[in-house]
mmCIF file of C-alpha atoms in Angstrom:
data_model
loop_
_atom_site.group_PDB
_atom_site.id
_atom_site.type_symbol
_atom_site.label_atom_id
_atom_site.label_comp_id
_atom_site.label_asym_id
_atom_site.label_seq_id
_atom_site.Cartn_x
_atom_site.Cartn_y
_atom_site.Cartn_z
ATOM 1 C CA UNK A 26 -11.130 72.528 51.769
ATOM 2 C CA UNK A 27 -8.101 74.052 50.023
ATOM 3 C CA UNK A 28 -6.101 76.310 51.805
ATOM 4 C CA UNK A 29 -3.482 78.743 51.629
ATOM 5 C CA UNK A 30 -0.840 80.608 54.319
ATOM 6 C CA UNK A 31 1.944 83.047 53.561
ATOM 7 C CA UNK A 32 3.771 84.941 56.317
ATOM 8 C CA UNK A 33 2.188 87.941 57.433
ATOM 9 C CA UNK A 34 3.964 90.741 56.650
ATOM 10 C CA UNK A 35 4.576 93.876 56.274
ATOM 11 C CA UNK A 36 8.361 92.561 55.148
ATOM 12 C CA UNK A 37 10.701 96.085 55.230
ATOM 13 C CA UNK A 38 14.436 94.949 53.219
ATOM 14 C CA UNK A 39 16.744 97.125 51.995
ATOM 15 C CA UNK A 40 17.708 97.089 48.627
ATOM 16 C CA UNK A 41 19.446 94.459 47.229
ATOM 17 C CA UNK A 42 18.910 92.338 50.169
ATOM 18 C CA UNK A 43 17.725 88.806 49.864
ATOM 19 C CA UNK A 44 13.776 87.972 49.967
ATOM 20 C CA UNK A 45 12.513 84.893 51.137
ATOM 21 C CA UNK A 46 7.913 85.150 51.603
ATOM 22 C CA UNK A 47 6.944 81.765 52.655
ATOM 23 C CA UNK A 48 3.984 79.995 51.454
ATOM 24 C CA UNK A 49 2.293 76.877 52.508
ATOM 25 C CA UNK A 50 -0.709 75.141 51.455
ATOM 26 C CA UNK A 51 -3.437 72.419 52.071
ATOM 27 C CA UNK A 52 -4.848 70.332 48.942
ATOM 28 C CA UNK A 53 -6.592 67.315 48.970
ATOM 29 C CA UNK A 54 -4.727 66.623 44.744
ATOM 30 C CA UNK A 55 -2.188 68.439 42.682
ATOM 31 C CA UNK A 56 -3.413 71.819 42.515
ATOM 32 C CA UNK A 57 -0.948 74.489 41.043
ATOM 33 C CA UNK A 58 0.096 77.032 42.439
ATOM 34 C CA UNK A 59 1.162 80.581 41.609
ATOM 35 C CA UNK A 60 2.360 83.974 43.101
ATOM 36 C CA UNK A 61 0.739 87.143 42.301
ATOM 37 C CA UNK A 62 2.159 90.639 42.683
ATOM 38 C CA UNK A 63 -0.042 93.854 43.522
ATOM 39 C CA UNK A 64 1.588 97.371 42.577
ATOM 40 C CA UNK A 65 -0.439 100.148 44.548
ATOM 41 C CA UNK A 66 -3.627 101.129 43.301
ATOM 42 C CA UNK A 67 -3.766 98.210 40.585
ATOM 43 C CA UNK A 68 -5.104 94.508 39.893
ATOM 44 C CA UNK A 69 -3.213 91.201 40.751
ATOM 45 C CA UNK A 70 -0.398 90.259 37.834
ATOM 46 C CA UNK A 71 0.449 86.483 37.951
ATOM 47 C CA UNK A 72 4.611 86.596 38.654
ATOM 48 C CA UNK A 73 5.223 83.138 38.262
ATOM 49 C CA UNK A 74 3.442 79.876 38.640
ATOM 50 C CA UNK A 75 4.508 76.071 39.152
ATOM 51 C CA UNK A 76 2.139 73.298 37.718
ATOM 52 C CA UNK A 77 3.482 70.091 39.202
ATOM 53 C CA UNK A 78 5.911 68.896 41.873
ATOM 54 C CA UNK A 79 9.682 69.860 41.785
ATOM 55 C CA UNK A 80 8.535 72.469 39.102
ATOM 56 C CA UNK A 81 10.286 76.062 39.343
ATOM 57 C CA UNK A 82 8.607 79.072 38.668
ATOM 58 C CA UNK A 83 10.518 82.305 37.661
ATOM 59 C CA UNK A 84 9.758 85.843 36.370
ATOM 60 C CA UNK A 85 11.565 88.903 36.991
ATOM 61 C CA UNK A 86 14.892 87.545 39.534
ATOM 62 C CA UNK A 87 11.607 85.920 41.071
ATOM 63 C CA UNK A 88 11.736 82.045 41.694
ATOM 64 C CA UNK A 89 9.381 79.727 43.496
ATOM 65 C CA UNK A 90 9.832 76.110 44.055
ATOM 66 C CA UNK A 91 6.872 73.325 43.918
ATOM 67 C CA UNK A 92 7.696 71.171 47.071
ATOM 68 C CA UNK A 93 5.259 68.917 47.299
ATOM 69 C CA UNK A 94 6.696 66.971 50.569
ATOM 70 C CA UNK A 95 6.531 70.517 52.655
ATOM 71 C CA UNK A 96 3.538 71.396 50.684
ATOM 72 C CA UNK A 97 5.328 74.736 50.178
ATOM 73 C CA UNK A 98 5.606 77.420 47.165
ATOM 74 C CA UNK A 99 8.223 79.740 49.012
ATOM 75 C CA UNK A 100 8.851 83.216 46.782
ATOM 76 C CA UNK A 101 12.430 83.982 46.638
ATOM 77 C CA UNK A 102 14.505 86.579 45.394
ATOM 78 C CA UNK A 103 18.122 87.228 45.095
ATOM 79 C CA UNK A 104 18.231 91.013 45.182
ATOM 80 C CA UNK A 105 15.398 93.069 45.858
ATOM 81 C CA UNK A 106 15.090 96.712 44.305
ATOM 82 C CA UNK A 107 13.028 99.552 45.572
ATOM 83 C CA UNK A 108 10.554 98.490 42.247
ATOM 84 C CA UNK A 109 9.699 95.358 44.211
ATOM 85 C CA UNK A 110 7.662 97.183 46.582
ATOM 86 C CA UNK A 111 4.226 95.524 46.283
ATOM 87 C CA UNK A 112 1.949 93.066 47.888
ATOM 88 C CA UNK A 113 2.674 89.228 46.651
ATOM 89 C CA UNK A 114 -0.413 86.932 46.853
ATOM 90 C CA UNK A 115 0.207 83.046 46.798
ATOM 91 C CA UNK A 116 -2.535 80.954 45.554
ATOM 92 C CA UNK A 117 -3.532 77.947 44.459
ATOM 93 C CA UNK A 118 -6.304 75.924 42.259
ATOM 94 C CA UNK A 119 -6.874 72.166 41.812
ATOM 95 C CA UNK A 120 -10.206 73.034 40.254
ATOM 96 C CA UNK A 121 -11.653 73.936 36.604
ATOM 97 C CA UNK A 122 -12.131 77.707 35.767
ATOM 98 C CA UNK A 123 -15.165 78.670 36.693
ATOM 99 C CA UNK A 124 -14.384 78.214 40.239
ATOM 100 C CA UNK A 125 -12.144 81.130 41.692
ATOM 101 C CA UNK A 126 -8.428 80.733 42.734
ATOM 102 C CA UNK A 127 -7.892 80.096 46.333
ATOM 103 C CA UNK A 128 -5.625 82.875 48.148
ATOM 104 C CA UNK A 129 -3.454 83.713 50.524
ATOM 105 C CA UNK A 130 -3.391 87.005 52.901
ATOM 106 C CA UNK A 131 -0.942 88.759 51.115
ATOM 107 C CA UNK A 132 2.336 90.210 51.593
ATOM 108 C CA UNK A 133 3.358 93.333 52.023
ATOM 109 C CA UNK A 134 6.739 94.351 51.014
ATOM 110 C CA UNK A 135 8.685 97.305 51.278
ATOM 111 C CA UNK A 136 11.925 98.043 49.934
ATOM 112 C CA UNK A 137 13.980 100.976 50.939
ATOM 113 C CA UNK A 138 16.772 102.744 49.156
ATOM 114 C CA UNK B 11 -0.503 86.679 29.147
ATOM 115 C CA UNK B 12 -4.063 87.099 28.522
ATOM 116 C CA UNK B 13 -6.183 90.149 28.696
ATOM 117 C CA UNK B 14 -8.518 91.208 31.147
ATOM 118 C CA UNK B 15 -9.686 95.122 30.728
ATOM 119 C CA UNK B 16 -11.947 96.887 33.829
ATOM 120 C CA UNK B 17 -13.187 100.024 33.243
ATOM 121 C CA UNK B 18 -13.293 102.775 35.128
ATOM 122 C CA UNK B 19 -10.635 102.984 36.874
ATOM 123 C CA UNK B 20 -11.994 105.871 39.202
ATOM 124 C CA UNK B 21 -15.117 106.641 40.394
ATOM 125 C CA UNK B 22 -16.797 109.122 42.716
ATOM 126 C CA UNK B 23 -20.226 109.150 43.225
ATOM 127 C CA UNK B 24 -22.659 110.858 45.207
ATOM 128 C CA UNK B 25 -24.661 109.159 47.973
ATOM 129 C CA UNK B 26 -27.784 107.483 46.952
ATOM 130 C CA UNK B 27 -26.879 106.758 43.369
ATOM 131 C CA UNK B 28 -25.462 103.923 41.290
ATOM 132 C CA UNK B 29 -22.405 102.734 39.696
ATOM 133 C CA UNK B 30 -21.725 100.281 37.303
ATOM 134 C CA UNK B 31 -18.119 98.675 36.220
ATOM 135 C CA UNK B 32 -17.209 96.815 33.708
ATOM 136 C CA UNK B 33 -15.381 93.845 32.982
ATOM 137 C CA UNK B 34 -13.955 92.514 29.558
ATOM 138 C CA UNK B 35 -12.271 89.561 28.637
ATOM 139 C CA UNK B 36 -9.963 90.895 25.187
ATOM 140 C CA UNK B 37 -8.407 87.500 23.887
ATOM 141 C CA UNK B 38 -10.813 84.672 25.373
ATOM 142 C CA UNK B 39 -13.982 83.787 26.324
ATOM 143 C CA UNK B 40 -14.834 83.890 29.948
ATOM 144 C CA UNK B 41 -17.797 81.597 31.174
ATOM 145 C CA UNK B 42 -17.204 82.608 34.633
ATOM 146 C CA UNK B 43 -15.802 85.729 36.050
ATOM 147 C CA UNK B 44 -14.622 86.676 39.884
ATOM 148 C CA UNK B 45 -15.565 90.177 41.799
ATOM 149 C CA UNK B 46 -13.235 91.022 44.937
ATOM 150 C CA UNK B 47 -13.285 93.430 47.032
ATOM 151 C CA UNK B 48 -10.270 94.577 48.813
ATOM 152 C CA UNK B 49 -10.067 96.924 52.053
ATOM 153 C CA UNK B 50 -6.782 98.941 52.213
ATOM 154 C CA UNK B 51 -4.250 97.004 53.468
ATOM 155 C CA UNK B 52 -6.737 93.835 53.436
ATOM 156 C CA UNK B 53 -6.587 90.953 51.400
ATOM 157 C CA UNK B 54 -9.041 90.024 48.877
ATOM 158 C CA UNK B 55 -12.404 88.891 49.251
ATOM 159 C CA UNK B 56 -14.624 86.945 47.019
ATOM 160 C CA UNK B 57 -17.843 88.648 46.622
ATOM 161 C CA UNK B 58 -19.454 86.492 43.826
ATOM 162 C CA UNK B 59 -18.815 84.192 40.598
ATOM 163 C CA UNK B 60 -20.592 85.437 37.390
ATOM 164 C CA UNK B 61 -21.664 83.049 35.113
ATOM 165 C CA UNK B 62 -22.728 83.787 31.531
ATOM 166 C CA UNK B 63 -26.127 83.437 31.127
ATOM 167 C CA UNK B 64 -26.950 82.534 34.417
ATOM 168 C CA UNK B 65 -27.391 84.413 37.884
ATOM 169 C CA UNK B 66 -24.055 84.797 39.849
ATOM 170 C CA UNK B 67 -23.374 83.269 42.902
ATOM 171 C CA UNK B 68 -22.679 85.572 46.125
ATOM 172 C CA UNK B 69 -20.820 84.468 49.032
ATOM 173 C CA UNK B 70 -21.929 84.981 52.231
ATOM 174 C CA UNK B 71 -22.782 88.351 53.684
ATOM 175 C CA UNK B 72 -22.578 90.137 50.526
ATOM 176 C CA UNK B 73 -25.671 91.795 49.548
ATOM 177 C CA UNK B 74 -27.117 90.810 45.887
ATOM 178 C CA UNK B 75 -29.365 93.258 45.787
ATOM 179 C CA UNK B 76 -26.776 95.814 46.321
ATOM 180 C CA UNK B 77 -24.484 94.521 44.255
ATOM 181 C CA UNK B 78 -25.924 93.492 40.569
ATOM 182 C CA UNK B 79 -24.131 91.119 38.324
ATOM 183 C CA UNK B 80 -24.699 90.660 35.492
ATOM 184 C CA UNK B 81 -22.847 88.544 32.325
ATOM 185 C CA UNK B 82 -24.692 88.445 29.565
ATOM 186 C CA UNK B 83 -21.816 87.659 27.275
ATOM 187 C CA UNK B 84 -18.415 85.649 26.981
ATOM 188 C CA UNK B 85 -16.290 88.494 27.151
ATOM 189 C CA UNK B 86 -18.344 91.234 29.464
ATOM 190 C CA UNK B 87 -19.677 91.238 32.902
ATOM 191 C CA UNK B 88 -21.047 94.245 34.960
ATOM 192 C CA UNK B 89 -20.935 95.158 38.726
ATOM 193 C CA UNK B 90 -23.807 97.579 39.516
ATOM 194 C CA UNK B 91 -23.237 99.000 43.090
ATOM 195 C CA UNK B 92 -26.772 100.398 44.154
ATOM 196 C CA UNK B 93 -27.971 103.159 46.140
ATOM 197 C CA UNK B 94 -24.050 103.680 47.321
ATOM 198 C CA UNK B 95 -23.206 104.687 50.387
ATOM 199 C CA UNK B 96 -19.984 105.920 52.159
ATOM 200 C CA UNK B 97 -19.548 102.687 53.340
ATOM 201 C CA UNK B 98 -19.488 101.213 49.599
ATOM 202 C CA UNK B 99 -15.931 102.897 49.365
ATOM 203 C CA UNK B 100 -13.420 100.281 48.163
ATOM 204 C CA UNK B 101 -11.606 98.752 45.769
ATOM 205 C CA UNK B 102 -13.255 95.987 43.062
ATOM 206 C CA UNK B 103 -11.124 94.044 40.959
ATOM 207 C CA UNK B 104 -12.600 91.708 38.990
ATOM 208 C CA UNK B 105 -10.613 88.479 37.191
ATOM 209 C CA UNK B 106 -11.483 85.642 35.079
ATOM 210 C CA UNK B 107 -10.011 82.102 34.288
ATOM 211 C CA UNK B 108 -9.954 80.076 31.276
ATOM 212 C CA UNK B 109 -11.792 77.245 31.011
ATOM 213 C CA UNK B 110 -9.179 74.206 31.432
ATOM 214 C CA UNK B 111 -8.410 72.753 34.637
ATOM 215 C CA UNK B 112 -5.447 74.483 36.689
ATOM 216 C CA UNK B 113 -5.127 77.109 34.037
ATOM 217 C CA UNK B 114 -4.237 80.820 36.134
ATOM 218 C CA UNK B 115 -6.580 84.247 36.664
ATOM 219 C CA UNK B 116 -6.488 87.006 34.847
ATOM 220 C CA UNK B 117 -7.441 89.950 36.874
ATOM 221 C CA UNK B 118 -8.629 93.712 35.698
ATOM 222 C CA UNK B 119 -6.812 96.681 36.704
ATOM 223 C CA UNK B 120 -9.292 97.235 39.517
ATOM 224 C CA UNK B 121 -11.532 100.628 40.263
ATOM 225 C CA UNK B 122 -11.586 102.834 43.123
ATOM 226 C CA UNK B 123 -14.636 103.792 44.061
ATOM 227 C CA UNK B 124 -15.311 107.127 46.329
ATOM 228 C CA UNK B 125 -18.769 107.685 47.775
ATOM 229 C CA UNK B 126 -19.417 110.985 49.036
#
């Protein structure tokens, strides 16, 4: 079945460093794929999302990449502020709605002043 | 982005009793919504798919007559945690999806729920 792996974490950066949280995944189609973010003590908000191959997702200085040869949806970010301090979910669907997304782990980053 | 409202937001109850949570859809109609349950520090876990109008669908190992689902409409669907006990403690966030193929979640704000 599908699958999805992000690097475990927790990530520690300081600010305005560069972020790189890797994410690979196994589909047997074209799924798309997205990257949630999870402030402390809240839901999941989607971040960005990529529907087909070569497609790039961005939201926020966020920016994810649909490689469909490395079957990889890295999360990037330029320069990361203390407000970035979350958990980041990838995830994935090939599949109509009323089956659930399929998830990663989680991330855990921390940002430091 | 859509709208997906989960009320409360904190709970604490006693031992013994029940809790129910709610889950509304604000700007579409959700045929199936998603409970998780998340551990702190933990990823999310699927407990069960709600379907309106029909009985949900549990995944393994989680209790269904502990936890009651139920979705009688398009836009609401209840968790009912049952005689809670300490162990119950958690966070549940629900989230629903659209209906078209590849379309994203939508997830609730989530509730924190004490038992003592």
């Amino acid at each position: 079945g599908d699958s999805v792996t992000q690097m475990e974490g927790p990530v520690t950066l300081s600010e305005e460093a560069f972020l790189t949280i890797n994410c690979t995944y196994t589909a047997t189609g074209y799924p798309s794929l997205f990257w949630y973010v999870q402030y402390p003590g809240e839901g999941l908000q989607l971040l960005l999302k990529a529907t087909k191959a070569d497609d790039k997702g961005s939201n926020k200085g966020f920016e994810a990449t649909y490689r469909k040869e490395t079957t990889s949806f890295h999360l990037e970010k330029g320069s990361v502020q203390v407000s970035d301090s979350a958990v980041y979910f990838c995830a994935l669907t090939e599949r109509a709605g009323n089956t659930p997304l399929v998830f990663g782990k989680g991330t855990r980053l921390s940002v430091i002043a | 982005g859509a709208v997906v409202s989960q009320h409360p937001s904190r709970v604490i109850c006693k031992s013994g009793t029940s809790v129910k949570i709610e889950c509304r859809s604000l700007d579409f109609q959700a045929t199936t919504m998603f409970w998780y349950r998340q551990f702190p520090k933990q990823s999310l876990m699927l407990m069960a798919t709600s379907n309106e109008g029909s009985k949900a669908t549990y995944e393994q190992g989680v209790e269904k007559d502990k936890f009651l689902i139920n979705h009688a409409s398009l836009t609401l669907s209840t968790l009912t945690v049952t005689s809670a006990h300490p162990e119950d403690s958690s966070f549940y966030i629900c989230s629903a999806r659209d209906r078209g193929l590849y379309t994203e979640a939508f997830f609730g704000q989530g509730t924190r729920l004490t038992v003592v």
